[in-house]
Amino acid sequence: MTKNAIVLGAGIVGVSTAIHLQRRGRQVTLIDRKDPGSETSFGNAGLIQREGVAPYGFPQQLGLLLRYALNNEIDAHYHLSALPSQLAFLARYWWNSNARRHAVITRAYAPLIENSVAEHKDLIEASQAQALIRKDGWIKIFRTEATRDEALAEAALWQSEFGVTYDSLTSADIARIEPDMTVRFAGGIRWRDPWSVLDPHALTSAYRRYFEGLGGRFVTGDAASLGQFGAGWKIMTGEGPLEADDAVLALGPWAAVATRRLGYSFPLGVKRGYHMHYAAEGNAVLNNWVLDAERGYLLAPMNRGIRLTTGAEFATLDAPKTPVQLDRAEAVARTIFPLGGRLDPEPWMGARPCTPDMMPVIGKAPRHQGLWFAFGHAHHGLTLGPVTGRVLAELITGETPFIDISAYSPQRFKP
């Protein structure tokens, strides 16, 4: 008999997992309270970051920590009221970001990143979503020679150890590539390997349609109703109760709540982020995805307009929006490129699910049969959705995952 599976969470990770399970002969139902791709997967920078082998660490330098403590930066902002509840997570995050430990984590994390573009390519072609993709990398620009030189040294190390490729850009190169930039930068890096996405929500929607074309289905439902039922699982949906042999929790920042209800205690934090789309003034054109590295925001020429994305906001998941980083970033971005008016009625806000060791949780639940986890991808959810979906589906169906995923096991937190 065909086994049934339910995947809770219809972001890029959940949709990708549903596809790979359906491909392997499972009858899969994808469940979310909202339309697929409407939450965290909606509001990213639109990059499939093959170069992102090193996860984003917590600052270690005292001077940098003191600067962030002033709470007036673009790349990081915090709610003072949220710090008491997040101190344990932040302390473990800081500890794991030590240079020696971070290097170990990077080597364990790299296999996921190394396969990110190839696994997206598979789903992009299968879902006929090629029109949403650009394959010319992205650009990181620097205002000072010291920061540029430090970044280039790190890029050379990553090229040697992890096979990423890049070009070193001079000030003249940047002026040629982006002629409408109004500031002369000290130099930059073009990462060659990453792909960019012109509409991240449209990409998730294309994957969803492909999943349904394979025979899978999407229904609305609430993860709070998930419970054990005999040897399997049961959940209430908009179409009534649904039973399955296996259940996958791919709930992003809401995974901590869902797993706690089942008796687990994962140290999952959130980094909230904002974006806004803009028109360009006059005939100005932004040709590339561009990160203003020393200010901490990114500009991306997407289908909806030029998307400006912010860094991380440390706040509780359900706290009201405080888009101060967006306002700060917009003010700086207008000094380097002729942005026009805002195109969205209000800033978009989402939350990145983060673990203190900067690696996702992928694998079998320690104390439940037929329960599987796929969450905690932090800044790389879009990047890692398809590769996560493949390795987890392989694990669920009894195959040997094509890469070693032991470092991402739920067991590492003794939950």
Tab-separated table of C-alpha atoms in Angstrom:
chain	number	residue	atom	x	y	z
A	1	MET	CA	0.000	0.000	0.000
A	2	THR	CA	1.114	3.564	-0.695
A	3	LYS	CA	2.193	5.321	2.468
A	4	ASN	CA	0.746	8.718	3.253
A	5	ALA	CA	2.778	11.680	4.465
A	6	ILE	CA	1.885	15.160	5.632
A	7	VAL	CA	4.253	18.111	5.468
A	8	LEU	CA	3.415	20.978	7.796
A	9	GLY	CA	4.704	24.310	6.547
A	10	ALA	CA	4.481	25.396	2.923
A	11	GLY	CA	7.550	27.583	2.680
A	12	ILE	CA	10.384	26.684	0.342
A	13	VAL	CA	11.649	23.929	2.691
A	14	GLY	CA	8.234	22.320	3.115
A	15	VAL	CA	7.279	22.519	-0.554
A	16	SER	CA	10.640	21.038	-1.595
A	17	THR	CA	10.287	18.203	0.920
A	18	ALA	CA	6.770	17.478	-0.322
A	19	ILE	CA	8.043	17.277	-3.915
A	20	HIS	CA	10.817	14.838	-3.080
A	21	LEU	CA	8.522	12.597	-1.025
A	22	GLN	CA	5.898	12.592	-3.772
A	23	ARG	CA	8.581	11.698	-6.318
A	24	ARG	CA	9.511	8.701	-4.164
A	25	GLY	CA	6.035	7.227	-4.194
A	26	ARG	CA	4.496	8.726	-1.058
A	27	GLN	CA	1.050	10.264	-1.207
A	28	VAL	CA	1.775	13.693	0.243
A	29	THR	CA	-0.457	16.424	1.604
A	30	LEU	CA	1.142	19.823	2.150
A	31	ILE	CA	-0.494	21.812	4.940
A	32	ASP	CA	-0.278	25.447	5.985
A	33	ARG	CA	-2.581	28.068	7.402
A	34	LYS	CA	-1.688	30.381	4.514
A	35	ASP	CA	-0.914	30.072	0.813
A	36	PRO	CA	2.481	28.421	0.072
A	37	GLY	CA	5.428	30.803	0.227
A	38	SER	CA	3.506	33.553	2.019
A	39	GLU	CA	5.580	33.746	5.206
A	40	THR	CA	9.376	33.687	5.653
A	41	SER	CA	9.975	32.431	2.096
A	42	PHE	CA	8.263	35.530	0.716
A	43	GLY	CA	10.668	38.161	1.965
A	44	ASN	CA	14.261	37.182	1.324
A	45	ALA	CA	17.025	38.684	-0.786
A	46	GLY	CA	16.272	36.294	-3.640
A	47	LEU	CA	19.691	34.648	-3.689
A	48	ILE	CA	20.605	30.979	-3.999
A	49	GLN	CA	23.870	31.477	-2.158
A	50	ARG	CA	26.346	28.887	-3.377
A	51	GLU	CA	29.082	31.091	-1.934
A	52	GLY	CA	27.462	31.123	1.537
A	53	VAL	CA	29.547	28.306	2.992
A	54	ALA	CA	30.132	30.134	6.282
A	55	PRO	CA	26.942	30.749	8.270
A	56	TYR	CA	26.447	34.214	9.741
A	57	GLY	CA	28.194	34.320	13.107
A	58	PHE	CA	27.687	36.505	16.156
A	59	PRO	CA	30.212	39.374	16.384
A	60	GLN	CA	33.235	38.564	18.549
A	61	GLN	CA	35.101	41.885	18.615
A	62	LEU	CA	34.420	44.023	21.684
A	63	GLY	CA	34.372	47.255	19.677
A	64	LEU	CA	31.803	45.863	17.283
A	65	LEU	CA	29.633	44.589	20.143
A	66	LEU	CA	29.729	48.016	21.782
A	67	ARG	CA	28.708	49.623	18.483
A	68	TYR	CA	25.730	47.287	18.159
A	69	ALA	CA	24.812	47.950	21.795
A	70	LEU	CA	23.976	51.532	20.792
A	71	ASN	CA	21.150	50.025	18.704
A	72	ASN	CA	21.390	52.464	15.816
A	73	GLU	CA	22.762	50.209	13.054
A	74	ILE	CA	21.151	48.951	9.846
A	75	ASP	CA	22.416	45.375	9.945
A	76	ALA	CA	21.327	44.646	13.530
A	77	HIS	CA	18.626	45.992	15.821
A	78	TYR	CA	17.128	44.663	19.030
A	79	HIS	CA	14.111	45.098	21.276
A	80	LEU	CA	15.377	45.684	24.812
A	81	SER	CA	12.267	44.012	26.217
A	82	ALA	CA	13.050	40.817	24.257
A	83	LEU	CA	16.620	40.359	25.491
A	84	PRO	CA	15.840	38.540	28.796
A	85	SER	CA	14.015	35.763	26.926
A	86	GLN	CA	16.747	35.523	24.277
A	87	LEU	CA	19.892	35.746	26.416
A	88	ALA	CA	20.417	31.979	26.622
A	89	PHE	CA	20.104	31.615	22.849
A	90	LEU	CA	22.354	34.626	22.165
A	91	ALA	CA	25.011	33.381	24.600
A	92	ARG	CA	25.192	29.991	22.865
A	93	TYR	CA	25.166	31.699	19.470
A	94	TRP	CA	28.093	33.934	20.538
A	95	TRP	CA	30.004	30.944	21.939
A	96	ASN	CA	29.614	28.924	18.716
A	97	SER	CA	30.792	31.925	16.669
A	98	ASN	CA	34.292	31.758	18.150
A	99	ALA	CA	36.764	31.473	15.250
A	100	ARG	CA	37.770	27.871	15.987
A	101	ARG	CA	34.241	26.564	16.526
A	102	HIS	CA	32.875	28.560	13.598
A	103	ALA	CA	35.456	26.968	11.291
A	104	VAL	CA	34.327	23.482	12.374
A	105	ILE	CA	30.684	24.425	11.844
A	106	THR	CA	31.465	25.864	8.414
A	107	ARG	CA	33.017	22.582	7.260
A	108	ALA	CA	29.956	20.661	8.488
A	109	TYR	CA	27.573	23.172	6.889
A	110	ALA	CA	29.315	23.365	3.517
A	111	PRO	CA	27.883	20.175	1.920
A	112	LEU	CA	24.388	21.661	2.023
A	113	ILE	CA	25.550	24.900	0.423
A	114	GLU	CA	27.706	23.098	-2.151
A	115	ASN	CA	24.614	21.337	-3.525
A	116	SER	CA	22.199	24.257	-3.284
A	117	VAL	CA	22.315	25.437	-6.903
A	118	ALA	CA	22.256	21.934	-8.380
A	119	GLU	CA	19.197	20.939	-6.339
A	120	HIS	CA	17.382	24.163	-7.222
A	121	LYS	CA	18.269	23.581	-10.887
A	122	ASP	CA	16.465	20.247	-10.743
A	123	LEU	CA	13.255	21.802	-9.404
A	124	ILE	CA	13.490	24.958	-11.516
A	125	GLU	CA	13.611	22.901	-14.704
A	126	ALA	CA	10.925	20.474	-13.527
A	127	SER	CA	8.592	23.347	-12.616
A	128	GLN	CA	9.458	25.339	-15.770
A	129	ALA	CA	10.449	28.342	-13.656
A	130	GLN	CA	13.538	29.330	-15.672
A	131	ALA	CA	12.141	32.799	-16.409
A	132	LEU	CA	12.401	33.637	-12.694
A	133	ILE	CA	16.151	32.946	-12.516
A	134	ARG	CA	19.326	34.873	-13.297
A	135	LYS	CA	22.673	33.092	-13.306
A	136	ASP	CA	25.170	35.948	-13.152
A	137	GLY	CA	25.964	35.978	-9.436
A	138	TRP	CA	25.811	38.999	-7.162
A	139	ILE	CA	28.040	41.842	-6.001
A	140	LYS	CA	29.383	42.855	-2.598
A	141	ILE	CA	30.767	46.394	-2.517
A	142	PHE	CA	33.112	48.037	-0.017
A	143	ARG	CA	33.633	51.612	1.074
A	144	THR	CA	37.129	51.142	2.551
A	145	GLU	CA	40.218	49.394	1.236
A	146	ALA	CA	40.830	47.620	4.555
A	147	THR	CA	37.411	45.953	4.560
A	148	ARG	CA	37.760	45.104	0.874
A	149	ASP	CA	41.150	43.464	1.406
A	150	GLU	CA	39.895	41.457	4.377
A	151	ALA	CA	36.916	40.203	2.362
A	152	LEU	CA	39.102	39.282	-0.608
A	153	ALA	CA	41.421	37.272	1.633
A	154	GLU	CA	38.427	35.373	3.001
A	155	ALA	CA	37.089	34.805	-0.528
A	156	ALA	CA	40.419	33.321	-1.583
A	157	LEU	CA	40.279	30.942	1.384
A	158	TRP	CA	36.738	29.831	0.511
A	159	GLN	CA	37.730	29.314	-3.112
A	160	SER	CA	40.605	27.110	-2.045
A	161	GLU	CA	38.663	25.068	0.504
A	162	PHE	CA	35.114	25.006	-0.859
A	163	GLY	CA	35.427	25.684	-4.576
A	164	VAL	CA	33.482	28.953	-4.722
A	165	THR	CA	34.472	31.321	-7.515
A	166	TYR	CA	34.639	35.098	-7.571
A	167	ASP	CA	36.032	38.154	-9.333
A	168	SER	CA	37.811	40.987	-7.580
A	169	LEU	CA	36.289	44.304	-8.648
A	170	THR	CA	38.072	47.632	-8.738
A	171	SER	CA	36.395	50.954	-8.177
A	172	ALA	CA	36.343	51.439	-11.964
A	173	ASP	CA	34.765	48.002	-12.459
A	174	ILE	CA	31.885	48.899	-10.146
A	175	ALA	CA	31.352	52.217	-11.910
A	176	ARG	CA	31.211	50.374	-15.243
A	177	ILE	CA	28.917	47.591	-14.040
A	178	GLU	CA	26.578	49.946	-12.172
A	179	PRO	CA	26.828	53.303	-14.011
A	180	ASP	CA	23.892	54.800	-12.083
A	181	MET	CA	25.601	54.374	-8.715
A	182	THR	CA	26.341	57.831	-7.346
A	183	VAL	CA	29.145	56.890	-4.905
A	184	ARG	CA	32.651	55.755	-5.801
A	185	PHE	CA	33.398	52.579	-3.851
A	186	ALA	CA	36.831	51.196	-2.942
A	187	GLY	CA	36.166	47.890	-4.683
A	188	GLY	CA	34.095	44.759	-4.484
A	189	ILE	CA	33.581	41.071	-5.085
A	190	ARG	CA	31.396	39.446	-7.700
A	191	TRP	CA	30.409	35.975	-6.536
A	192	ARG	CA	30.026	33.996	-9.756
A	193	ASP	CA	28.293	30.798	-8.630
A	194	PRO	CA	25.045	31.979	-6.979
A	195	TRP	CA	21.781	32.301	-8.852
A	196	SER	CA	19.285	35.061	-8.158
A	197	VAL	CA	15.500	34.910	-8.120
A	198	LEU	CA	13.394	37.660	-9.655
A	199	ASP	CA	10.356	36.790	-7.505
A	200	PRO	CA	10.899	34.389	-4.569
A	201	HIS	CA	7.165	33.950	-3.916
A	202	ALA	CA	6.568	33.094	-7.569
A	203	LEU	CA	9.339	30.473	-7.391
A	204	THR	CA	7.743	28.757	-4.374
A	205	SER	CA	4.386	28.923	-6.167
A	206	ALA	CA	5.913	27.275	-9.252
A	207	TYR	CA	7.311	24.476	-7.088
A	208	ARG	CA	3.881	24.086	-5.480
A	209	ARG	CA	2.210	23.703	-8.900
A	210	TYR	CA	4.812	21.107	-9.891
A	211	PHE	CA	4.122	19.213	-6.645
A	212	GLU	CA	0.405	19.194	-7.407
A	213	GLY	CA	1.173	18.038	-10.948
A	214	LEU	CA	2.915	15.018	-9.419
A	215	GLY	CA	-0.305	14.131	-7.612
A	216	GLY	CA	0.296	15.900	-4.306
A	217	ARG	CA	-2.216	18.265	-2.779
A	218	PHE	CA	-2.258	21.365	-0.625
A	219	VAL	CA	-4.866	22.005	2.092
A	220	THR	CA	-5.149	24.564	4.852
A	221	GLY	CA	-4.717	23.449	8.423
A	222	ASP	CA	-3.236	24.301	11.809
A	223	ALA	CA	-0.154	22.531	13.143
A	224	ALA	CA	-1.553	22.861	16.663
A	225	SER	CA	-4.005	20.040	15.903
A	226	LEU	CA	-1.268	17.518	15.040
A	227	GLY	CA	-1.242	14.464	17.279
A	228	GLN	CA	-0.357	10.795	17.328
A	229	PHE	CA	-3.004	8.420	16.023
A	230	GLY	CA	-2.252	4.734	16.298
A	231	ALA	CA	1.095	4.119	14.611
A	232	GLY	CA	0.864	7.357	12.664
A	233	TRP	CA	-0.329	10.952	12.853
A	234	LYS	CA	-3.587	12.868	12.564
A	235	ILE	CA	-4.345	16.530	11.929
A	236	MET	CA	-7.442	18.626	11.364
A	237	THR	CA	-7.557	20.454	8.038
A	238	GLY	CA	-9.988	22.639	6.153
A	239	GLU	CA	-11.193	19.444	4.486
A	240	GLY	CA	-11.603	17.487	7.713
A	241	PRO	CA	-9.325	15.118	9.666
A	242	LEU	CA	-6.321	13.678	7.853
A	243	GLU	CA	-4.254	10.648	8.848
A	244	ALA	CA	-0.737	9.799	7.700
A	245	ASP	CA	2.118	7.426	8.410
A	246	ASP	CA	4.702	10.213	8.520
A	247	ALA	CA	4.592	13.874	9.491
A	248	VAL	CA	7.254	16.453	8.627
A	249	LEU	CA	7.499	19.689	10.602
A	250	ALA	CA	8.921	22.362	8.280
A	251	LEU	CA	7.437	25.283	10.169
A	252	GLY	CA	10.299	27.765	10.102
A	253	PRO	CA	10.167	30.182	13.044
A	254	TRP	CA	7.018	28.483	14.395
A	255	ALA	CA	8.812	25.142	14.791
A	256	ALA	CA	9.758	25.879	18.401
A	257	VAL	CA	6.077	26.175	19.394
A	258	ALA	CA	5.023	23.059	17.470
A	259	THR	CA	7.842	20.880	18.787
A	260	ARG	CA	7.350	22.109	22.361
A	261	ARG	CA	3.772	20.931	22.177
A	262	LEU	CA	5.123	17.455	21.426
A	263	GLY	CA	7.542	17.511	24.343
A	264	TYR	CA	10.707	18.863	22.722
A	265	SER	CA	12.747	21.908	23.662
A	266	PHE	CA	14.869	23.200	20.818
A	267	PRO	CA	16.922	26.388	21.413
A	268	LEU	CA	15.402	28.101	18.386
A	269	GLY	CA	15.728	31.870	18.068
A	270	VAL	CA	14.456	34.261	15.423
A	271	LYS	CA	16.029	37.058	13.442
A	272	ARG	CA	13.336	39.248	11.975
A	273	GLY	CA	13.886	41.146	8.740
A	274	TYR	CA	12.135	43.709	6.544
A	275	HIS	CA	11.907	44.603	2.888
A	276	MET	CA	10.377	47.259	0.658
A	277	HIS	CA	10.201	47.669	-3.128
A	278	TYR	CA	11.057	50.928	-4.893
A	279	ALA	CA	10.866	52.394	-8.344
A	280	ALA	CA	14.014	53.865	-9.872
A	281	GLU	CA	14.085	57.561	-10.649
A	282	GLY	CA	14.169	58.587	-14.290
A	283	ASN	CA	16.006	56.115	-16.495
A	284	ALA	CA	18.233	54.751	-13.726
A	285	VAL	CA	18.820	50.999	-13.792
A	286	LEU	CA	20.184	48.684	-11.116
A	287	ASN	CA	21.821	45.804	-12.981
A	288	ASN	CA	22.858	43.496	-10.134
A	289	TRP	CA	22.032	42.284	-6.671
A	290	VAL	CA	24.264	44.609	-4.616
A	291	LEU	CA	25.198	44.393	-0.930
A	292	ASP	CA	26.542	47.574	0.652
A	293	ALA	CA	28.718	45.493	2.966
A	294	GLU	CA	29.760	48.134	5.482
A	295	ARG	CA	26.241	49.471	5.929
A	296	GLY	CA	24.392	46.163	6.016
A	297	TYR	CA	21.587	46.304	3.446
A	298	LEU	CA	21.034	44.833	0.002
A	299	LEU	CA	19.414	46.163	-3.179
A	300	ALA	CA	17.936	43.644	-5.625
A	301	PRO	CA	16.365	44.384	-9.046
A	302	MET	CA	13.292	42.138	-8.828
A	303	ASN	CA	10.121	41.918	-10.891
A	304	ARG	CA	8.166	43.959	-8.341
A	305	GLY	CA	10.772	46.731	-8.287
A	306	ILE	CA	14.075	47.281	-6.528
A	307	ARG	CA	13.842	45.326	-3.283
A	308	LEU	CA	15.719	46.723	-0.288
A	309	THR	CA	16.336	44.160	2.470
A	310	THR	CA	17.581	44.781	5.997
A	311	GLY	CA	19.754	42.829	8.395
A	312	ALA	CA	18.588	41.102	11.586
A	313	GLU	CA	16.167	42.333	14.214
A	314	PHE	CA	16.271	40.500	17.545
A	315	ALA	CA	12.724	40.551	18.889
A	316	THR	CA	10.027	38.116	19.929
A	317	LEU	CA	8.287	36.403	17.053
A	318	ASP	CA	4.929	38.081	17.638
A	319	ALA	CA	6.138	41.597	18.528
A	320	PRO	CA	4.692	44.455	16.428
A	321	LYS	CA	6.657	45.666	13.427
A	322	THR	CA	9.427	48.171	14.122
A	323	PRO	CA	10.932	48.842	10.676
A	324	VAL	CA	13.534	51.348	11.889
A	325	GLN	CA	16.277	49.416	10.079
A	326	LEU	CA	14.397	49.830	6.819
A	327	ASP	CA	14.155	53.591	7.299
A	328	ARG	CA	17.870	53.789	8.109
A	329	ALA	CA	18.779	51.624	5.129
A	330	GLU	CA	16.586	53.600	2.736
A	331	ALA	CA	18.243	56.851	3.773
A	332	VAL	CA	21.691	55.422	2.999
A	333	ALA	CA	20.600	53.616	-0.170
A	334	ARG	CA	19.275	56.887	-1.608
A	335	THR	CA	22.790	58.327	-1.340
A	336	ILE	CA	24.262	55.634	-3.608
A	337	PHE	CA	21.429	55.021	-6.101
A	338	PRO	CA	18.503	57.164	-7.333
A	339	LEU	CA	15.644	55.272	-5.693
A	340	GLY	CA	12.169	56.563	-6.442
A	341	GLY	CA	9.013	56.118	-4.400
A	342	ARG	CA	7.993	53.151	-2.286
A	343	LEU	CA	5.866	50.617	-4.164
A	344	ASP	CA	4.448	48.597	-1.264
A	345	PRO	CA	1.696	49.900	1.032
A	346	GLU	CA	3.744	48.951	4.110
A	347	PRO	CA	7.062	47.256	4.894
A	348	TRP	CA	7.047	43.472	4.752
A	349	MET	CA	8.354	41.676	7.839
A	350	GLY	CA	9.362	38.055	8.302
A	351	ALA	CA	11.301	35.950	10.797
A	352	ARG	CA	14.282	33.703	10.134
A	353	PRO	CA	14.427	30.558	12.318
A	354	CYS	CA	17.901	30.222	13.842
A	355	THR	CA	19.762	27.655	15.919
A	356	PRO	CA	22.662	28.663	18.183
A	357	ASP	CA	25.105	26.554	16.169
A	358	MET	CA	23.915	28.145	12.899
A	359	MET	CA	23.003	24.812	11.266
A	360	PRO	CA	19.500	23.572	10.466
A	361	VAL	CA	17.686	20.750	12.215
A	362	ILE	CA	17.129	17.944	9.689
A	363	GLY	CA	16.209	14.416	10.677
A	364	LYS	CA	14.030	12.051	12.679
A	365	ALA	CA	12.396	13.163	15.908
A	366	PRO	CA	14.246	11.442	18.770
A	367	ARG	CA	11.210	10.169	20.662
A	368	HIS	CA	8.464	9.699	18.050
A	369	GLN	CA	8.033	7.221	15.238
A	370	GLY	CA	7.187	8.753	11.873
A	371	LEU	CA	7.933	12.345	12.945
A	372	TRP	CA	10.572	14.329	11.060
A	373	PHE	CA	12.073	17.800	11.422
A	374	ALA	CA	13.283	20.321	8.818
A	375	PHE	CA	13.737	23.830	10.204
A	376	GLY	CA	16.298	26.322	11.513
A	377	HIS	CA	17.812	27.443	8.186
A	378	ALA	CA	18.361	31.048	9.337
A	379	HIS	CA	19.485	33.299	6.448
A	380	HIS	CA	19.645	30.434	3.936
A	381	GLY	CA	16.116	29.055	3.822
A	382	LEU	CA	15.619	29.848	0.133
A	383	THR	CA	19.096	28.568	-0.673
A	384	LEU	CA	18.727	25.272	1.171
A	385	GLY	CA	15.071	24.367	0.580
A	386	PRO	CA	15.552	21.836	-2.259
A	387	VAL	CA	18.674	20.139	-0.874
A	388	THR	CA	16.980	19.816	2.525
A	389	GLY	CA	13.883	18.362	0.887
A	390	ARG	CA	15.937	15.779	-0.965
A	391	VAL	CA	18.034	14.525	1.961
A	392	LEU	CA	15.051	14.345	4.300
A	393	ALA	CA	12.924	12.492	1.752
A	394	GLU	CA	15.784	10.063	1.226
A	395	LEU	CA	15.983	9.474	4.968
A	396	ILE	CA	12.216	8.999	5.353
A	397	THR	CA	11.995	6.490	2.508
A	398	GLY	CA	14.936	4.396	3.703
A	399	GLU	CA	17.550	5.622	1.253
A	400	THR	CA	21.004	6.746	2.299
A	401	PRO	CA	21.096	10.552	1.986
A	402	PHE	CA	23.437	11.620	-0.802
A	403	ILE	CA	25.412	13.781	1.623
A	404	ASP	CA	26.290	13.234	5.276
A	405	ILE	CA	23.576	14.931	7.349
A	406	SER	CA	24.673	13.737	10.791
A	407	ALA	CA	25.765	17.258	11.796
A	408	TYR	CA	22.178	18.500	11.406
A	409	SER	CA	20.589	15.788	13.545
A	410	PRO	CA	17.924	16.847	16.080
A	411	GLN	CA	19.808	14.683	18.595
A	412	ARG	CA	22.618	17.232	18.899
A	413	PHE	CA	20.463	19.431	21.139
A	414	LYS	CA	19.261	16.552	23.350
A	415	PRO	CA	15.746	17.915	23.020
